Coordinates of C-alpha atoms and ligand atoms in Angstrom, one line a residue:
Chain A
X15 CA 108.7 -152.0 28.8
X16 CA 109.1 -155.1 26.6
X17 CA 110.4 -154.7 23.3
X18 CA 107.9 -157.3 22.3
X19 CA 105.1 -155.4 23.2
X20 CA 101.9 -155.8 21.1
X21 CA 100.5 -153.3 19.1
X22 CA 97.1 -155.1 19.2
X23 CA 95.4 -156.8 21.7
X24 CA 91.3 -157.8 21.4
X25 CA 90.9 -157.9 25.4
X26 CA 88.1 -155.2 26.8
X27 CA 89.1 -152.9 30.1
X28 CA 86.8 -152.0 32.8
X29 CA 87.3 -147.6 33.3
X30 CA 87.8 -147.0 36.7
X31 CA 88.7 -143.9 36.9
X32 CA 88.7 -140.9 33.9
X33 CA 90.0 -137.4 33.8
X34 CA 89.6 -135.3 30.6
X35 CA 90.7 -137.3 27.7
X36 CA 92.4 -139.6 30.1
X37 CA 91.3 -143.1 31.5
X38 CA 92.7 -145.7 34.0
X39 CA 91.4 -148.5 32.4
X40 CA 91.6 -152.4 34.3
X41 CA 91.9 -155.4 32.1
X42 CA 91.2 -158.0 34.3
X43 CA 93.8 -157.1 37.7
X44 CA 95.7 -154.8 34.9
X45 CA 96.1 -151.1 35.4
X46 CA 96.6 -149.1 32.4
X47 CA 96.1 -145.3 31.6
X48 CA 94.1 -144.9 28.0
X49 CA 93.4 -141.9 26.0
X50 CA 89.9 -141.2 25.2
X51 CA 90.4 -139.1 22.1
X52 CA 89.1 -141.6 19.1
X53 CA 86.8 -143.5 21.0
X54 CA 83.3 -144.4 19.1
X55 CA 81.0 -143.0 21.8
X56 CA 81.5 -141.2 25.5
X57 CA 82.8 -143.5 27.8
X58 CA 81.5 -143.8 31.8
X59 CA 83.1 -145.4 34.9
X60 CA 82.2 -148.3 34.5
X61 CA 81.9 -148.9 30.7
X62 CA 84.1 -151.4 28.7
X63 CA 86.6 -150.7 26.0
X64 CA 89.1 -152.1 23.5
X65 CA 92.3 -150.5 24.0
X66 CA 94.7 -150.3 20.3
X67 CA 98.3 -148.8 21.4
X68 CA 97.4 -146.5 24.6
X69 CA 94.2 -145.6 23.2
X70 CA 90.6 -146.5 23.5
X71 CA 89.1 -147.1 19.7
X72 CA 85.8 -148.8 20.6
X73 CA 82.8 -148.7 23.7
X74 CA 81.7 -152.0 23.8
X75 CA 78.3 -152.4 24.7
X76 CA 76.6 -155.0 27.0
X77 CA 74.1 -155.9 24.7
X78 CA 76.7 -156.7 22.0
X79 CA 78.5 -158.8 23.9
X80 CA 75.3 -161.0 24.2
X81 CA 74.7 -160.7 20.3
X82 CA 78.1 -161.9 20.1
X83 CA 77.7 -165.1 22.2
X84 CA 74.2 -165.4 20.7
X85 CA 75.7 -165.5 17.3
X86 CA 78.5 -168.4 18.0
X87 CA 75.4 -170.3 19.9
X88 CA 73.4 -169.8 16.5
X89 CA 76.0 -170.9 14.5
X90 CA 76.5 -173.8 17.0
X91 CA 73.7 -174.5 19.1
X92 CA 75.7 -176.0 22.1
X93 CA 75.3 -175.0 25.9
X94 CA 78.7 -174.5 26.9
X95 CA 81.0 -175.3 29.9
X96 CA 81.6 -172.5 32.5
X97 CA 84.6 -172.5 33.9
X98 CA 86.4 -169.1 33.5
X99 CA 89.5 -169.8 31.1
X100 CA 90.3 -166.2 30.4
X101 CA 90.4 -164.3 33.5
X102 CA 93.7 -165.9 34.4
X103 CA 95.1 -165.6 30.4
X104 CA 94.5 -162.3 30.0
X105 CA 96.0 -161.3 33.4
X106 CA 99.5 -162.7 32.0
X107 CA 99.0 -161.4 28.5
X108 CA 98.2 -157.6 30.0
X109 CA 100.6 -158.0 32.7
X110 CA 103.4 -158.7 30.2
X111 CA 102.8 -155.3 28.8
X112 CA 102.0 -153.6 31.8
X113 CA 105.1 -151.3 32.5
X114 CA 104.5 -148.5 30.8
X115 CA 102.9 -145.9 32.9
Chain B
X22 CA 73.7 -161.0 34.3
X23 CA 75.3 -158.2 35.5
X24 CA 77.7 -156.2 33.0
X25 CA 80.8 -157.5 34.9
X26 CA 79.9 -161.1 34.4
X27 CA 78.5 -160.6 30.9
X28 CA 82.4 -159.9 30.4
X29 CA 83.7 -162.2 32.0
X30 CA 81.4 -164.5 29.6
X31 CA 84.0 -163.0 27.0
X32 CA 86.4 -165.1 27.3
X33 CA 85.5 -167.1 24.1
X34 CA 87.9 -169.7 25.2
X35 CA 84.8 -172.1 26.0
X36 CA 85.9 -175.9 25.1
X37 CA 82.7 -177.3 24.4
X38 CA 82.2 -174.2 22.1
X39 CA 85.4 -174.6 20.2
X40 CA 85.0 -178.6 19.8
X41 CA 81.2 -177.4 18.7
X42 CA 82.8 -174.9 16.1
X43 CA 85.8 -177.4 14.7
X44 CA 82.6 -180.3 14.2
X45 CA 80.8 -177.5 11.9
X46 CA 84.0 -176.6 10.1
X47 CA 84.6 -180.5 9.6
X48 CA 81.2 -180.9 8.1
X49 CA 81.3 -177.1 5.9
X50 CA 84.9 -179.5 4.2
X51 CA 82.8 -182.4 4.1
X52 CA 79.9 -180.8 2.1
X53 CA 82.6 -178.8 -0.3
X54 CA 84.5 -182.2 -1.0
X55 CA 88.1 -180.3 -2.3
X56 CA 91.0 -178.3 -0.9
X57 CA 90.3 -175.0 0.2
X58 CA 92.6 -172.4 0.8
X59 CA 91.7 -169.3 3.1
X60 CA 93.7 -166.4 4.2
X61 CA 93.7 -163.7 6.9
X62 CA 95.8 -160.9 7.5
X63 CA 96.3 -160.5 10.7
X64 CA 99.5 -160.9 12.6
X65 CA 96.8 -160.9 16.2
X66 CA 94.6 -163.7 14.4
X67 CA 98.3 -165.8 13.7
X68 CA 99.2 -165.1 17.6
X69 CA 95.8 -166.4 18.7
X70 CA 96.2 -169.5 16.1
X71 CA 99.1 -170.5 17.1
X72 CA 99.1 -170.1 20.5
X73 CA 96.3 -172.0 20.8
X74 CA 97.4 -174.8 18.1
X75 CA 94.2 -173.8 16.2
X76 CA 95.6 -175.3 12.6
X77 CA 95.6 -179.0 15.1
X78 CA 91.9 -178.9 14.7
X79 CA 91.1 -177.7 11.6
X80 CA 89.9 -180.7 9.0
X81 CA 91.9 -181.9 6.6
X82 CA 92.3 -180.1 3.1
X83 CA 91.6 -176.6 4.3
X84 CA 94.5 -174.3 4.4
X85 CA 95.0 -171.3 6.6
X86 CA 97.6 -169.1 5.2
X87 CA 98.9 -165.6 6.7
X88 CA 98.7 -162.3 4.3
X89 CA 100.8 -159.4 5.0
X90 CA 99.1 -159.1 8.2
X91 CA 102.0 -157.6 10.1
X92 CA 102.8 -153.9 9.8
X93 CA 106.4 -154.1 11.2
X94 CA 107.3 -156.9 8.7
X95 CA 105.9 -154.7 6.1
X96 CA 107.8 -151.8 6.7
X97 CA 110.0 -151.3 4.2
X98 CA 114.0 -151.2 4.5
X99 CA 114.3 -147.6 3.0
X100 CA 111.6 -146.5 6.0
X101 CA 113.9 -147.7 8.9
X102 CA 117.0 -146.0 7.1
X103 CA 115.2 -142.2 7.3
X104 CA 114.4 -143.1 11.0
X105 CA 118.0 -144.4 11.3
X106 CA 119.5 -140.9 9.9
X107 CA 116.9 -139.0 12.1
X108 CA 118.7 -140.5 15.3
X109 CA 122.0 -140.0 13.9
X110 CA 121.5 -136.4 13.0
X111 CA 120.7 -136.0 16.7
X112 CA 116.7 -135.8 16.7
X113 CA 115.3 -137.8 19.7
X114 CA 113.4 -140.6 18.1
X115 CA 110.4 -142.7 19.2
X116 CA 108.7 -145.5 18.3
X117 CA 106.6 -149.0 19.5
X118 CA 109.1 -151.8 20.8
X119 CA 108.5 -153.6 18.1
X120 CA 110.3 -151.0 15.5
X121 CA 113.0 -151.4 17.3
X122 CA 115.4 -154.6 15.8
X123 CA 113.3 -154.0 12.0
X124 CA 116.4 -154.1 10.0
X125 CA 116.9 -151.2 7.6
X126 CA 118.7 -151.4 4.5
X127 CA 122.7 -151.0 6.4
X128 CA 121.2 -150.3 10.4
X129 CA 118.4 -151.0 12.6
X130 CA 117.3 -149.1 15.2
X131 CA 118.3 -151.0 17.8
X132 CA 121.5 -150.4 15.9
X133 CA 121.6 -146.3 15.6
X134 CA 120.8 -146.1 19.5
X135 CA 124.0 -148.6 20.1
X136 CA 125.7 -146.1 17.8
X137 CA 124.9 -143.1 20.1
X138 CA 121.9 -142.4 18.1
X139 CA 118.4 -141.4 20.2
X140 CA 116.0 -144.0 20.0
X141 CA 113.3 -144.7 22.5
X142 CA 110.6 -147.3 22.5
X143 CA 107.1 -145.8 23.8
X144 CA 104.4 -147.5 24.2
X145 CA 101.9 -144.7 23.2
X146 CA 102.3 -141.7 20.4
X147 CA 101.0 -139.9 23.7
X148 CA 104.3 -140.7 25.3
X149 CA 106.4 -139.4 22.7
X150 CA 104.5 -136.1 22.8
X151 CA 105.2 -136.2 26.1
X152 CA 108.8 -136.6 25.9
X153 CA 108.5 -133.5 23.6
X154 CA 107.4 -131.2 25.9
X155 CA 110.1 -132.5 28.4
X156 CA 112.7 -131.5 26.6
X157 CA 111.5 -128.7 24.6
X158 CA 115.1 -128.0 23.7
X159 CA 115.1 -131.0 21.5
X160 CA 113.6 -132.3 18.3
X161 CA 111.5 -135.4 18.6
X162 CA 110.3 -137.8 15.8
X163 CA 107.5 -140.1 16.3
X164 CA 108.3 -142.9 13.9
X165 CA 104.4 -143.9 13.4
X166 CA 104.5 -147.7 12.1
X167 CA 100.8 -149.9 11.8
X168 CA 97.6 -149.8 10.1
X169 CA 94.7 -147.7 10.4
X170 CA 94.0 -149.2 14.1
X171 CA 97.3 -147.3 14.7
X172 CA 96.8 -144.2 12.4
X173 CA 94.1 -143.1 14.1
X174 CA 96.3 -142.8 17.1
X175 CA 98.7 -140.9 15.5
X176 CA 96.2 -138.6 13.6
X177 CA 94.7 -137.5 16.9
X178 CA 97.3 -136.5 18.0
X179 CA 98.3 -135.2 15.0
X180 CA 95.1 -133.0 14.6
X181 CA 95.5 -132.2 18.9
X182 CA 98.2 -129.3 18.0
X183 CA 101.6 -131.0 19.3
X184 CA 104.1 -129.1 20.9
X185 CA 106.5 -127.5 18.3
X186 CA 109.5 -129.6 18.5
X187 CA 107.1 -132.9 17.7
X188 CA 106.9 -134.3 14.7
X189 CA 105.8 -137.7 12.4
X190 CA 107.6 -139.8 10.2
X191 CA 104.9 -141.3 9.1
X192 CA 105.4 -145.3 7.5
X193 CA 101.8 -146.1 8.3
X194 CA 100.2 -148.8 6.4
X195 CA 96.7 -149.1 4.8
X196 CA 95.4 -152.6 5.0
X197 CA 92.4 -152.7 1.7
X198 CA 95.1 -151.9 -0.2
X199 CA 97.4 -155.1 0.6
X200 CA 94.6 -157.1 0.2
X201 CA 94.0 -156.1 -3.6
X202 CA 97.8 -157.3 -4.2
X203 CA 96.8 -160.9 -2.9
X204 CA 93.6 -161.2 -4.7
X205 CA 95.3 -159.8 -7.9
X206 CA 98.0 -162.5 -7.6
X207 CA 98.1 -165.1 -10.0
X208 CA 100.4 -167.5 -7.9
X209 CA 97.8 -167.7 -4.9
X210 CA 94.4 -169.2 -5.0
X211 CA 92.8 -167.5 -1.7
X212 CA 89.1 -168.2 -1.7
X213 CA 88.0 -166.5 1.2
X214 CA 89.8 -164.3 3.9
X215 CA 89.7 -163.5 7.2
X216 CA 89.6 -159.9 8.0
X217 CA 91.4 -158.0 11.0
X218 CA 88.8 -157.3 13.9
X219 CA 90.9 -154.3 14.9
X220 CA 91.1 -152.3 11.5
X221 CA 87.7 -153.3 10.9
X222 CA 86.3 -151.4 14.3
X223 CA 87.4 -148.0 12.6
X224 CA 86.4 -148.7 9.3
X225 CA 83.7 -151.0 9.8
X226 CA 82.8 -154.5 8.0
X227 CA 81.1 -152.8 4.7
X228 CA 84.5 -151.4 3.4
X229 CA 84.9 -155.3 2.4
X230 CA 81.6 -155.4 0.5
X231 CA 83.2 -154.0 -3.2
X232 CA 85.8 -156.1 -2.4
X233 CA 84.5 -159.7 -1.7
X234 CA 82.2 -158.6 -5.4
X235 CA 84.4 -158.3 -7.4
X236 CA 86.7 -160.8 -6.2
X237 CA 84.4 -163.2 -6.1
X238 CA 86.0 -164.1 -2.2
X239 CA 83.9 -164.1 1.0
X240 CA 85.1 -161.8 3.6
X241 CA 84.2 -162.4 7.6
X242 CA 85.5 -160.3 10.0
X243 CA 87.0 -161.5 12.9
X244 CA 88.2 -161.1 16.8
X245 CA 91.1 -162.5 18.5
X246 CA 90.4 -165.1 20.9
X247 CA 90.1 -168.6 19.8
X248 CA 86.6 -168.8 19.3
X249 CA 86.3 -165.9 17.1
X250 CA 88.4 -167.3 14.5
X251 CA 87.0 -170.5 14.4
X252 CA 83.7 -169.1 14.5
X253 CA 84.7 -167.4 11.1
X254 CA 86.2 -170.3 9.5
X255 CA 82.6 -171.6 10.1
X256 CA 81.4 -168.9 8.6
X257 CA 83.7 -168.7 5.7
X258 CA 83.4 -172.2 4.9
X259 CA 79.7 -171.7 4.9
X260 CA 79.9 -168.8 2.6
X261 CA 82.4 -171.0 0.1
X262 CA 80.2 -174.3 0.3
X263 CA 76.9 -171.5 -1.1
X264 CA 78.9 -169.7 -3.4
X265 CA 78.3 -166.5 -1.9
X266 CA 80.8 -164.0 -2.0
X267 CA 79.5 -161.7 0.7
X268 CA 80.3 -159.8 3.9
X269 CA 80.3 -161.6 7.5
X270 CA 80.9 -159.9 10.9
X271 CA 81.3 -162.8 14.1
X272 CA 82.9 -159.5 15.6
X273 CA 79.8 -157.6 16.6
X274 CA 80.4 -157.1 20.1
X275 CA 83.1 -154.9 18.3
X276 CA 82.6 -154.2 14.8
X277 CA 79.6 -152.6 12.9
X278 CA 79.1 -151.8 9.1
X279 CA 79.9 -148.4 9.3
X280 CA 82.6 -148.1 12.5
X281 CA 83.9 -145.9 14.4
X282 CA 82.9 -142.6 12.2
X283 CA 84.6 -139.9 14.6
X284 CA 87.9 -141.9 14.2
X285 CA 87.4 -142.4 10.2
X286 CA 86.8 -138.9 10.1
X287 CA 90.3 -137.9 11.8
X288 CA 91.8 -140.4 9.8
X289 CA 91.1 -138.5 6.7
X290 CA 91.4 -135.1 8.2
X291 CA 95.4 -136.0 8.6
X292 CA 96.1 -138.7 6.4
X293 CA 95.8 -139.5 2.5
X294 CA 96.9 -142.3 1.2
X295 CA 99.9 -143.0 -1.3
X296 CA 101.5 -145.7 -3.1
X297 CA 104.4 -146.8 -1.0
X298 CA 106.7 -149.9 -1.3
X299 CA 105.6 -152.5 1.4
X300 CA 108.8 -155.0 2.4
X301 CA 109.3 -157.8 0.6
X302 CA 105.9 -157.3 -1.6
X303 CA 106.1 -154.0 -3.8
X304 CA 105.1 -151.2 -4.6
X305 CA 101.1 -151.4 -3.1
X306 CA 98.7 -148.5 -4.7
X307 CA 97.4 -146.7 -2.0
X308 CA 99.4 -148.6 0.7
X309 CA 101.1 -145.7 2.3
X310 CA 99.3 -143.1 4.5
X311 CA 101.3 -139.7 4.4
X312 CA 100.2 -136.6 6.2
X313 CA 98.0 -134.3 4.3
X314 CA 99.7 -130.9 3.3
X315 CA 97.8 -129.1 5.3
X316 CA 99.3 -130.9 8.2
X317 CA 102.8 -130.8 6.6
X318 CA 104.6 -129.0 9.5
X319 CA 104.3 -132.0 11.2
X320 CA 105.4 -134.0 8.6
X321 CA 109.2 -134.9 9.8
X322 CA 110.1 -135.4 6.1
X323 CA 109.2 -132.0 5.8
X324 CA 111.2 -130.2 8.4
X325 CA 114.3 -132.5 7.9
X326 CA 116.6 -132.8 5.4
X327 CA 116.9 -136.6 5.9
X328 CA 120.0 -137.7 4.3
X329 CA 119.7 -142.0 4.2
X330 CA 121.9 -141.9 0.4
X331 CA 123.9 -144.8 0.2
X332 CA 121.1 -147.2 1.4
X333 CA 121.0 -150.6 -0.5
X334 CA 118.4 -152.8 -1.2
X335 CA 118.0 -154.8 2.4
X336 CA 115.0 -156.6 0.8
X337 CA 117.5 -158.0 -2.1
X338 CA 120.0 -159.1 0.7
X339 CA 118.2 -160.8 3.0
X340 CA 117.2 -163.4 -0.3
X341 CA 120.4 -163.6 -1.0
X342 CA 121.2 -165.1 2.8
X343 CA 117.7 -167.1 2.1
X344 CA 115.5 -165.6 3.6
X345 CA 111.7 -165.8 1.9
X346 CA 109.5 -163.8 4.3
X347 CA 108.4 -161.9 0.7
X348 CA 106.8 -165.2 0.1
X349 CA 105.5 -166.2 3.1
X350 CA 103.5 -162.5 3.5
X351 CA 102.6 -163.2 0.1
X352 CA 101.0 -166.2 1.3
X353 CA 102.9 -168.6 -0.9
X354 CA 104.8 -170.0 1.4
X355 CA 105.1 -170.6 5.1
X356 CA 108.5 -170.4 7.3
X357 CA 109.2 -174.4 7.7
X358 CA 109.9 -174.0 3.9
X359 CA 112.7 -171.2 4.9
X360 CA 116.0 -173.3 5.8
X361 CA 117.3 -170.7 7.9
X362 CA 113.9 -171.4 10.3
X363 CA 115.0 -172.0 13.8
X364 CA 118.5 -172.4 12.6
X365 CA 120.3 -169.2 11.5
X366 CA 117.3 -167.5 11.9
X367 CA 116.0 -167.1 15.4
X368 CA 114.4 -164.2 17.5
X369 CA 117.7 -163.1 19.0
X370 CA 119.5 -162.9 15.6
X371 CA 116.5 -162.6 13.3
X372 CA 117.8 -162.7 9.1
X373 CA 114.5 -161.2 8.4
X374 CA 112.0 -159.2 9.2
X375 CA 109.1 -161.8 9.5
X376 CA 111.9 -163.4 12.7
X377 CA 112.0 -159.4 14.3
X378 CA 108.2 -158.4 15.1
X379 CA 106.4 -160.1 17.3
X380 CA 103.3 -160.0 14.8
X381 CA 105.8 -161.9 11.9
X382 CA 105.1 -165.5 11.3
X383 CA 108.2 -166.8 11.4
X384 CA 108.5 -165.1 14.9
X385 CA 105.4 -166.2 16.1
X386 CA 105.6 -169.7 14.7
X387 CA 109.0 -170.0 16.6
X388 CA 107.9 -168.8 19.8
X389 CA 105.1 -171.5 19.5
X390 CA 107.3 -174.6 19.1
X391 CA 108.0 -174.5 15.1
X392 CA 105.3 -175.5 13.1
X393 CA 101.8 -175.3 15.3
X394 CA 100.2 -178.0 13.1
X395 CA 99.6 -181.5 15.2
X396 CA 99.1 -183.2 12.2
X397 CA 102.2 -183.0 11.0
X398 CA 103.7 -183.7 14.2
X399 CA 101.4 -187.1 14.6
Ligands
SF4_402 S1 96.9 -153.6 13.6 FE1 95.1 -154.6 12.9 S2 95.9 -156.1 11.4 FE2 97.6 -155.5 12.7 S3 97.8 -157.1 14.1 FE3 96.5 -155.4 15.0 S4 94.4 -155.9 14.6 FE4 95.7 -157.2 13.3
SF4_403 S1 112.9 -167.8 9.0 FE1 114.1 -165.9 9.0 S2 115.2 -166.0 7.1 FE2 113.5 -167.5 6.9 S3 111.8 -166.3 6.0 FE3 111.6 -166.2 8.2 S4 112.6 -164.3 8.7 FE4 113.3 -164.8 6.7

């Protein structure tokens, strides 16, 4: 792996796949294995999570997400351009740090 | 919206949002008519603002300083020499990349493991467990660096009953505590900060609230992509401009008052905290987290007899060469005032520690193209 390698990252992972306390987690065409030991809640297939050095620390829940963008629009009040900037961002930031198991 | 495309709506890097956000921040200035200076402590936040040249759009007259927001740069010289001695004496020892090239007070790592010593970079505290049971025959040392994002990590493990050749040489950071040292400085006049999203998901956005009282300071806690810190420079400005000195969160999708309890709670079950010495700052009350005793068979300063005498003061050498990255994690100075920036000092032969993590400012300033401030530039 990359001596560089963050310790923090704020991107949220898909769980594809979980056994026990472990998770293969996908961050946007990113495969990377996640322990489930600290995690806020129980985590699904399918959920989303933050991932903090090789371990999930946070569940993030679909209707928080919306709070979230309802907040900044609040704050704002703008309607917002919808071209998907992070998809391809986030691929190169995980992918940088992907080579760890 | 299905759930996928509700997260794809997460990427926060919306234009029209962000040009929305820097318009409210102009006219939150406008309406406070002076200078303000802000800080965060983050070294994610100083990634995310300067890759994205986010001080190029913020209005004139308000200042966004970096605190000791890095725990590599904070780990202090003395803390890298016990690791050092570990490797030397033989034990196997582990640690994030980032560890690595942290100067000590006479070696680095990166050193030790040229020198024959065992060092290997994992990405996980799970790996290095791992690695124990592989080779059973052998002592291994997790050298657990970061704040309480990473302690949690390394206290579930901790409390999970590692194998018996594993054990923790704990240099773990506690974030409040730093912040305390900035407030109480007399040299810096921080009127609101910027608090880590990440540390704030395990110990959730009301830890600030005695804080931001008795400081008088606003506190808004923050995530990492571009929006989310301009959205709490709104915020903050906001707070400033009504005199409020209060508690935001523009981090909900992640962060709630009370956190991430479960985690909190293994926090504490393995880790106190301790004053401990933080690079380049001092001595921080409370700073340090140290294994508790009942935990201390794990603690690798308990089994070994670690043997680092003859260290010097690293801290004390690298101002003598110039370097000022106790100032600039201070907040009283940023690296374009260091004359070894981009000259002596550079990534592949850092002076400092600020140069050597890729959370330090001076590192992250570098990698950006020098000083990310259009302004300045033109
Ligand atoms: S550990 Fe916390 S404070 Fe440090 S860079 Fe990560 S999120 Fe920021
Ligand atoms: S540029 Fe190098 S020498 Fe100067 S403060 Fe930063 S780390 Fe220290």
């Amino acid at each position: 792996m990359k001596e560089t390698e963050d310790m923090c990252l704020g991107v949220p992972g898909k769980v594809i796949a979980i056994d026990g306390l472990d998770a293969t987690v996908d961050f946007f065409g990113v495969r990377k294995s996640l322990r489930l030991d600290i995690v806020d809640e129980p985590v699904q297939v399918g959920d989303y999570v933050l991932n903090h050095v090789g371990f999930a620390i946070r569940r993030i829940p679909p209707e928080e997400v919306q709070e979230t963008l309802a907040l900044f629009d609040q704050i704002l009040e703008v309607s917002g351009a919808k071209e998907d900037l992070m998809a391809a961002d986030v691929r190169g930031e995980m992918a940088a740090g992907k080579d760890q198991k | 919206m299905s759930n996928d495309d509700l997260f794809r709506q997460l990427k926060f890097r919306d234009p029209a949002r962000a040009r929305a956000l820097a318009e409210a921040l102009r006219h939150n200035m406008d309406a406070i008519g002076r200078e303000v200076s802000v800080m965060h402590v983050c070294g994610s936040h100083e990634q995310a603002i300067a890759r994205f040249g986010l001080r190029a759009v913020l209005p004139p007259g308000l200042e966004l300083i970096m605190g000791p927001g890095c725990p590599v740069c904070v780990t202090d010289g003395p803390e890298v020499d016990e690791a050092v001695a570990l490797a030397m004496q033989g034990v196997r020892v582990c640690t994030y990349g980032d560890m690595l090239r942290l100067p000590g007070t006479a070696r680095s790592l990166a050193d030790a493991q040229a020198d024959g010593g065992k060092v290997e970079v994992v990405y996980s505290i799970s790996q290095a467990v791992e690695l124990a049971q592989a080779h059973p025959e052998e002592q291994v040392v997790f050298l657990a660096s970061g704040f309480e994002t990473t302690a949690v990590a390394t206290a579930a493990v901790a409390l999970a009953s590692p194998p018996p050749n594993f054990s923790i040489l704990s240099v773990h950071k506690y974030v409040p505590a730093a912040m305390e040292i900035v407030a109480a400085s007399k040299e810096t006049h921080i009127e609101g900060y910027v608090a880590a999203g990440h540390a704030a998901i395990i110990t959730g956005w009301a830890i600030f609230e005695p804080f931001a009282a008795r400081t008088g300071a606003p506190v808004v806690v923050a995530g990492f992509e571009p929006l989310d810190i301009l959205a709490a420079l709104v915020k903050l400005t906001e707070l400033i401009r009504e005199g409020r000195p209060e508690v935001a969160n523009v981090y909900p999708r992640c962060v709630t008052k009370e956190g991430n309890l479960p985690a909190q709670r293994s926090l504490w079950r393995a880790f106190r905290t301790v004053t401990g010495r933080w690079r380049g700052i001092a001595d921080v009350p409370g700073g340090n987290l140290e294994l508790v005793p009942e935990l201390a068979a794990l603690d690798a300063r308990k089994r070994f007899r670690i043997d680092t005498a003859g260290v010097r003061d690293a801290a004390a050498e690298e101002e003598a060469k110039g370097c000022i990255c106790g100032r600039i994690m201070l907040g009283l100075a940023t690296p374009e005032h260091c004359a070894l920036f981009g000259t002596t000092c550079v990534p592949e032969s850092p002076v400092g520690a600020c140069m050597v993590s890729s959370e330090g400012q001076c590192r992250i300033w570098h990698t950006y193209g020098g000083v990310p401030d259009l302004r300045k530039v033109g």
